Tab-separated table of N, CA and C in Angstrom:
chain	number	residue	atom	x	y	z
A	1	MET	N	111.438	88.885	116.215
A	1	MET	CA	111.430	88.290	114.702
A	1	MET	C	112.409	87.153	114.919
A	2	ASN	N	112.102	85.870	114.793
A	2	ASN	CA	113.207	84.913	114.957
A	2	ASN	C	113.806	84.596	113.624
A	3	ILE	N	114.934	84.410	113.423
A	3	ILE	CA	115.898	84.235	112.437
A	3	ILE	C	116.636	82.884	112.275
A	4	ASN	N	116.249	81.856	111.316
A	4	ASN	CA	116.857	80.502	111.526
A	4	ASN	C	117.674	80.902	110.310
A	5	LEU	N	118.941	80.401	110.508
A	5	LEU	CA	120.080	80.707	109.458
A	5	LEU	C	120.922	79.586	109.495
A	6	SER	N	120.918	78.569	107.918
A	6	SER	CA	121.722	77.571	107.759
A	6	SER	C	122.190	77.829	106.490
A	7	GLY	N	123.426	76.945	106.449
A	7	GLY	CA	124.362	76.744	105.351
A	7	GLY	C	124.399	75.451	104.334
A	8	HIS	N	124.566	75.492	103.216
A	8	HIS	CA	124.511	74.410	102.375
A	8	HIS	C	125.724	74.557	101.621
A	9	HIS	N	126.789	73.868	102.052
A	9	HIS	CA	128.548	73.851	101.510
A	9	HIS	C	128.853	74.923	101.801
A	10	VAL	N	128.355	75.911	102.995
A	10	VAL	CA	129.218	76.679	103.360
A	10	VAL	C	128.865	76.935	104.846
A	11	GLU	N	130.231	77.359	105.541
A	11	GLU	CA	130.103	77.384	107.061
A	11	GLU	C	129.550	78.535	107.231
A	12	VAL	N	128.816	78.741	108.170
A	12	VAL	CA	127.933	80.356	108.949
A	12	VAL	C	128.628	80.654	110.034
A	13	THR	N	129.469	81.638	109.625
A	13	THR	CA	130.395	82.207	110.505
A	13	THR	C	129.530	83.068	111.374
A	14	ASN	N	130.414	83.785	112.622
A	14	ASN	CA	129.362	84.734	113.661
A	14	ASN	C	129.405	85.984	112.568
A	15	SER	N	130.554	86.280	111.685
A	15	SER	CA	130.451	87.597	110.766
A	15	SER	C	129.048	87.603	109.892
A	16	LEU	N	128.970	86.155	109.374
A	16	LEU	CA	127.743	86.026	108.344
A	16	LEU	C	126.488	86.354	109.070
A	17	ARG	N	126.408	85.951	110.238
A	17	ARG	CA	125.160	85.861	110.987
A	17	ARG	C	124.753	87.164	111.456
A	18	GLU	N	125.712	88.057	111.840
A	18	GLU	CA	125.411	89.498	112.345
A	18	GLU	C	125.439	90.411	111.213
A	19	TYR	N	125.780	89.662	110.042
A	19	TYR	CA	125.419	90.775	108.720
A	19	TYR	C	123.915	90.541	108.456
A	20	VAL	N	123.453	88.994	108.589
A	20	VAL	CA	122.132	88.844	108.468
A	20	VAL	C	121.366	89.541	109.337
A	21	ASP	N	121.707	89.385	110.638
A	21	ASP	CA	120.616	90.112	111.479
A	21	ASP	C	120.588	91.489	111.287
A	22	SER	N	121.704	92.041	111.029
A	22	SER	CA	121.511	93.698	110.653
A	22	SER	C	120.891	94.056	109.608
A	23	LYS	N	120.664	93.317	108.780
A	23	LYS	CA	120.296	93.612	107.170
A	23	LYS	C	118.735	93.032	107.367
A	24	PHE	N	118.546	92.458	108.407
A	24	PHE	CA	117.030	91.553	108.222
A	24	PHE	C	116.127	92.905	109.445
A	25	SER	N	116.896	93.529	110.439
A	25	SER	CA	116.348	94.448	111.130
A	25	SER	C	115.981	95.603	110.252
A	26	LYS	N	116.304	95.928	109.150
A	26	LYS	CA	115.666	96.798	108.419
A	26	LYS	C	114.209	96.384	107.729
A	27	LEU	N	114.175	95.193	107.548
A	27	LEU	CA	112.782	94.659	107.148
A	27	LEU	C	111.873	94.721	108.367
A	28	GLU	N	112.151	94.590	109.665
A	28	GLU	CA	111.334	94.825	110.872
A	28	GLU	C	110.945	96.293	111.153
A	29	LYS	N	111.889	97.266	110.706
A	29	LYS	CA	111.399	98.850	110.661
A	29	LYS	C	110.299	98.861	109.771
A	30	HIS	N	110.304	98.294	108.742
A	30	HIS	CA	109.112	98.685	107.518
A	30	HIS	C	107.583	97.780	108.202
A	31	PHE	N	107.814	96.747	108.737
A	31	PHE	CA	106.648	95.718	109.198
A	31	PHE	C	107.102	95.004	109.999
A	32	ASP	N	105.960	95.376	111.261
A	32	ASP	CA	106.210	94.844	112.653
A	32	ASP	C	105.534	93.278	112.861
A	33	HIS	N	104.807	92.957	111.848
A	33	HIS	CA	104.045	91.589	112.173
A	33	HIS	C	104.862	90.410	111.598
A	34	ILE	N	106.253	90.220	111.504
A	34	ILE	CA	107.144	89.323	111.060
A	34	ILE	C	107.296	88.170	112.119
A	35	ASN	N	106.919	87.000	111.822
A	35	ASN	CA	107.056	86.238	112.846
A	35	ASN	C	108.446	85.354	112.766
A	36	ASN	N	108.611	84.804	111.515
A	36	ASN	CA	109.896	84.038	111.789
A	36	ASN	C	110.307	83.908	110.210
A	37	VAL	N	111.840	83.967	109.957
A	37	VAL	CA	112.831	83.799	108.697
A	37	VAL	C	113.413	82.733	109.083
A	38	HIS	N	113.294	82.194	107.736
A	38	HIS	CA	114.264	81.328	107.573
A	38	HIS	C	115.338	81.356	106.059
A	39	VAL	N	116.493	81.554	106.652
A	39	VAL	CA	117.633	81.845	105.558
A	39	VAL	C	118.364	80.805	105.280
A	40	ILE	N	118.422	80.427	104.325
A	40	ILE	CA	119.581	79.368	103.558
A	40	ILE	C	120.695	80.087	102.836
A	41	LEU	N	121.864	79.721	103.149
A	41	LEU	CA	122.976	80.572	102.177
A	41	LEU	C	123.760	79.263	101.524
A	42	THR	N	124.049	79.101	100.407
A	42	THR	CA	124.354	77.945	99.601
A	42	THR	C	125.505	78.465	98.603
A	43	VAL	N	126.449	77.483	98.389
A	43	VAL	CA	127.661	77.833	97.489
A	43	VAL	C	127.426	76.770	96.356
A	44	GLU	N	127.092	77.110	95.033
A	44	GLU	CA	127.330	76.520	93.949
A	44	GLU	C	127.889	76.716	92.623
A	45	LYS	N	129.208	76.071	92.737
A	45	LYS	CA	130.295	76.529	91.766
A	45	LYS	C	130.544	77.779	92.206
A	46	LEU	N	130.583	78.872	91.149
A	46	LEU	CA	131.252	80.099	91.371
A	46	LEU	C	129.720	81.080	91.870
A	47	ASP	N	128.514	80.625	92.137
A	47	ASP	CA	127.779	81.524	92.485
A	47	ASP	C	127.550	81.187	94.136
A	48	GLN	N	127.341	82.285	94.642
A	48	GLN	CA	126.851	82.399	96.079
A	48	GLN	C	125.293	82.630	96.142
A	49	LYS	N	124.463	81.989	96.587
A	49	LYS	CA	123.108	82.144	96.866
A	49	LYS	C	122.617	82.193	98.162
A	50	ALA	N	121.443	83.189	98.348
A	50	ALA	CA	120.772	83.442	99.581
A	50	ALA	C	119.558	83.168	99.291
A	51	GLU	N	118.622	82.378	100.187
A	51	GLU	CA	117.301	82.291	99.879
A	51	GLU	C	116.745	82.943	101.586
A	52	ALA	N	115.487	83.146	101.247
A	52	ALA	CA	114.792	83.227	102.716
A	52	ALA	C	113.307	83.357	102.333
A	53	THR	N	112.877	82.682	103.541
A	53	THR	CA	111.170	82.693	103.430
A	53	THR	C	110.842	83.431	104.669
A	54	VAL	N	109.864	84.421	104.539
A	54	VAL	CA	109.444	85.261	105.721
A	54	VAL	C	108.020	84.814	106.124
A	55	HIS	N	108.096	84.388	107.315
A	55	HIS	CA	106.388	84.172	107.442
A	55	HIS	C	105.760	85.244	108.231
A	56	ILE	N	104.627	85.790	107.712
A	56	ILE	CA	104.069	86.982	108.286
A	56	ILE	C	102.356	86.237	108.598
A	57	ASN	N	102.003	87.228	109.420
A	57	ASN	CA	100.607	86.705	109.863
A	57	ASN	C	99.952	86.468	108.641
A	58	GLY	N	99.406	85.133	108.566
A	58	GLY	CA	98.947	84.669	107.266
A	58	GLY	C	99.331	84.618	106.087
A	59	SER	N	100.388	85.025	105.907
A	59	SER	CA	101.073	84.670	104.641
A	59	SER	C	102.571	84.442	104.631
A	60	GLU	N	103.327	84.033	103.477
A	60	GLU	CA	104.817	83.694	103.292
A	60	GLU	C	105.258	84.506	102.254
A	61	VAL	N	106.415	85.165	102.440
A	61	VAL	CA	107.106	85.813	101.260
A	61	VAL	C	108.420	84.987	100.959
A	62	PHE	N	108.819	84.653	99.869
A	62	PHE	CA	109.903	84.059	99.349
A	62	PHE	C	110.866	84.783	98.450
A	63	ALA	N	112.211	84.892	98.434
A	63	ALA	CA	112.828	85.808	97.804
A	63	ALA	C	114.446	84.997	97.515
A	64	SER	N	114.991	85.176	96.754
A	64	SER	CA	116.621	84.821	96.605
A	64	SER	C	117.347	85.746	95.825
A	65	GLY	N	118.623	85.550	96.178
A	65	GLY	CA	119.568	86.330	95.436
A	65	GLY	C	120.722	85.660	95.258
A	66	ILE	N	121.434	85.518	94.028
A	66	ILE	CA	122.481	85.255	93.594
A	66	ILE	C	123.775	86.200	93.040
A	67	ASN	N	124.734	85.899	93.672
A	67	ASN	CA	125.775	86.767	93.301
A	67	ASN	C	127.326	85.959	93.505
A	68	THR	N	128.319	86.618	93.040
A	68	THR	CA	129.578	85.890	93.215
A	68	THR	C	130.114	86.200	94.532
A	69	ASP	N	129.647	86.851	95.229
A	69	ASP	CA	130.071	87.635	96.783
A	69	ASP	C	128.614	87.259	97.534
A	70	MET	N	128.973	86.430	98.663
A	70	MET	CA	127.842	86.108	99.708
A	70	MET	C	127.141	87.315	100.125
A	71	TYR	N	128.016	88.468	100.473
A	71	TYR	CA	127.238	89.447	101.311
A	71	TYR	C	126.572	90.414	100.123
A	72	ALA	N	126.885	90.502	99.042
A	72	ALA	CA	126.215	90.943	98.094
A	72	ALA	C	124.978	90.350	97.627
A	73	SER	N	124.756	89.035	97.926
A	73	SER	CA	123.795	88.100	97.269
A	73	SER	C	122.703	88.413	98.603
A	74	ILE	N	123.234	88.517	99.869
A	74	ILE	CA	122.301	88.838	101.038
A	74	ILE	C	121.767	90.121	100.593
A	75	ASP	N	122.584	91.121	100.462
A	75	ASP	CA	121.987	92.351	100.138
A	75	ASP	C	121.048	92.593	98.722
A	76	THR	N	120.972	91.833	97.975
A	76	THR	CA	120.393	91.372	96.995
A	76	THR	C	118.860	90.881	97.284
A	77	LEU	N	119.073	89.434	98.203
A	77	LEU	CA	117.824	89.160	99.131
A	77	LEU	C	116.942	89.937	99.654
A	78	VAL	N	117.523	90.761	100.643
A	78	VAL	CA	116.985	91.740	101.496
A	78	VAL	C	116.492	92.816	100.643
A	79	ASP	N	116.807	93.530	99.778
A	79	ASP	CA	116.123	94.493	98.882
A	79	ASP	C	114.908	93.723	98.291
A	80	ARG	N	115.046	92.485	97.827
A	80	ARG	CA	113.913	91.963	97.133
A	80	ARG	C	112.721	91.698	98.038
A	81	LEU	N	113.006	91.296	99.320
A	81	LEU	CA	112.242	90.969	100.382
A	81	LEU	C	111.419	92.227	100.894
A	82	ASP	N	112.249	93.114	100.876
A	82	ASP	CA	111.923	94.639	101.252
A	82	ASP	C	110.762	94.981	100.578
A	83	ARG	N	111.024	94.819	98.868
A	83	ARG	CA	110.066	95.384	98.106
A	83	ARG	C	108.681	94.413	98.208
A	84	GLN	N	108.823	93.371	98.455
A	84	GLN	CA	107.593	92.424	98.653
A	84	GLN	C	106.935	92.760	99.863
A	85	ILE	N	107.542	92.908	100.998
A	85	ILE	CA	106.807	92.899	102.317
A	85	ILE	C	106.060	94.486	102.103
A	86	LEU	N	106.992	95.409	101.375
A	86	LEU	CA	105.789	96.916	101.332
A	86	LEU	C	104.947	96.542	100.572
A	87	LYS	N	104.915	96.183	99.479
A	87	LYS	CA	103.683	95.551	98.558
A	87	LYS	C	102.811	95.008	99.300
A	88	TYR	N	103.135	93.896	100.075
A	88	TYR	CA	101.983	93.146	100.972
A	88	TYR	C	101.591	94.145	101.826
A	89	LYS	N	102.162	94.885	102.532
A	89	LYS	CA	101.931	96.026	103.704
A	89	LYS	C	100.863	97.012	103.002
A	90	GLY	N	101.138	97.545	101.839
A	90	GLY	CA	100.191	98.078	101.061
A	90	GLY	C	98.866	97.478	100.828
A	91	LYS	N	98.728	96.211	100.505
A	91	LYS	CA	97.597	95.471	100.238
A	91	LYS	C	96.835	95.560	101.510
A	92	ILE	N	97.344	95.204	102.681
A	92	ILE	CA	96.395	94.896	103.650
A	92	ILE	C	95.772	96.251	104.381
A	93	ALA	N	96.730	97.295	103.924
A	93	ALA	CA	96.298	98.743	104.432
A	93	ALA	C	95.201	99.096	103.504
A	94	HIS	N	95.211	98.727	102.171
A	94	HIS	CA	94.068	99.227	101.593
A	94	HIS	C	92.945	98.548	101.746
A	95	HIS	N	92.791	97.074	102.249
A	95	HIS	CA	91.769	96.480	102.550
A	95	HIS	C	91.309	97.032	103.931
């Protein structure tokens, strides 16, 4: 799994990069066919926003998380992506 991490009005530090890598490894445990992940971290006034697009074989999954703390918004983002990926996995398993 290839993770592209970029920041908009925020500096992407090593600790943020390691945190994103550790959280997204959870997704890889649930579904093996994740090709590429593009994560954008943004600061807008008081809101810290994390967005991600996950490229899966034949499909894409998008989610975002907004909170006052960047780490909490990353947690929200990963939880939403996890639910969507498990739903997608259930659909392809059913067919």
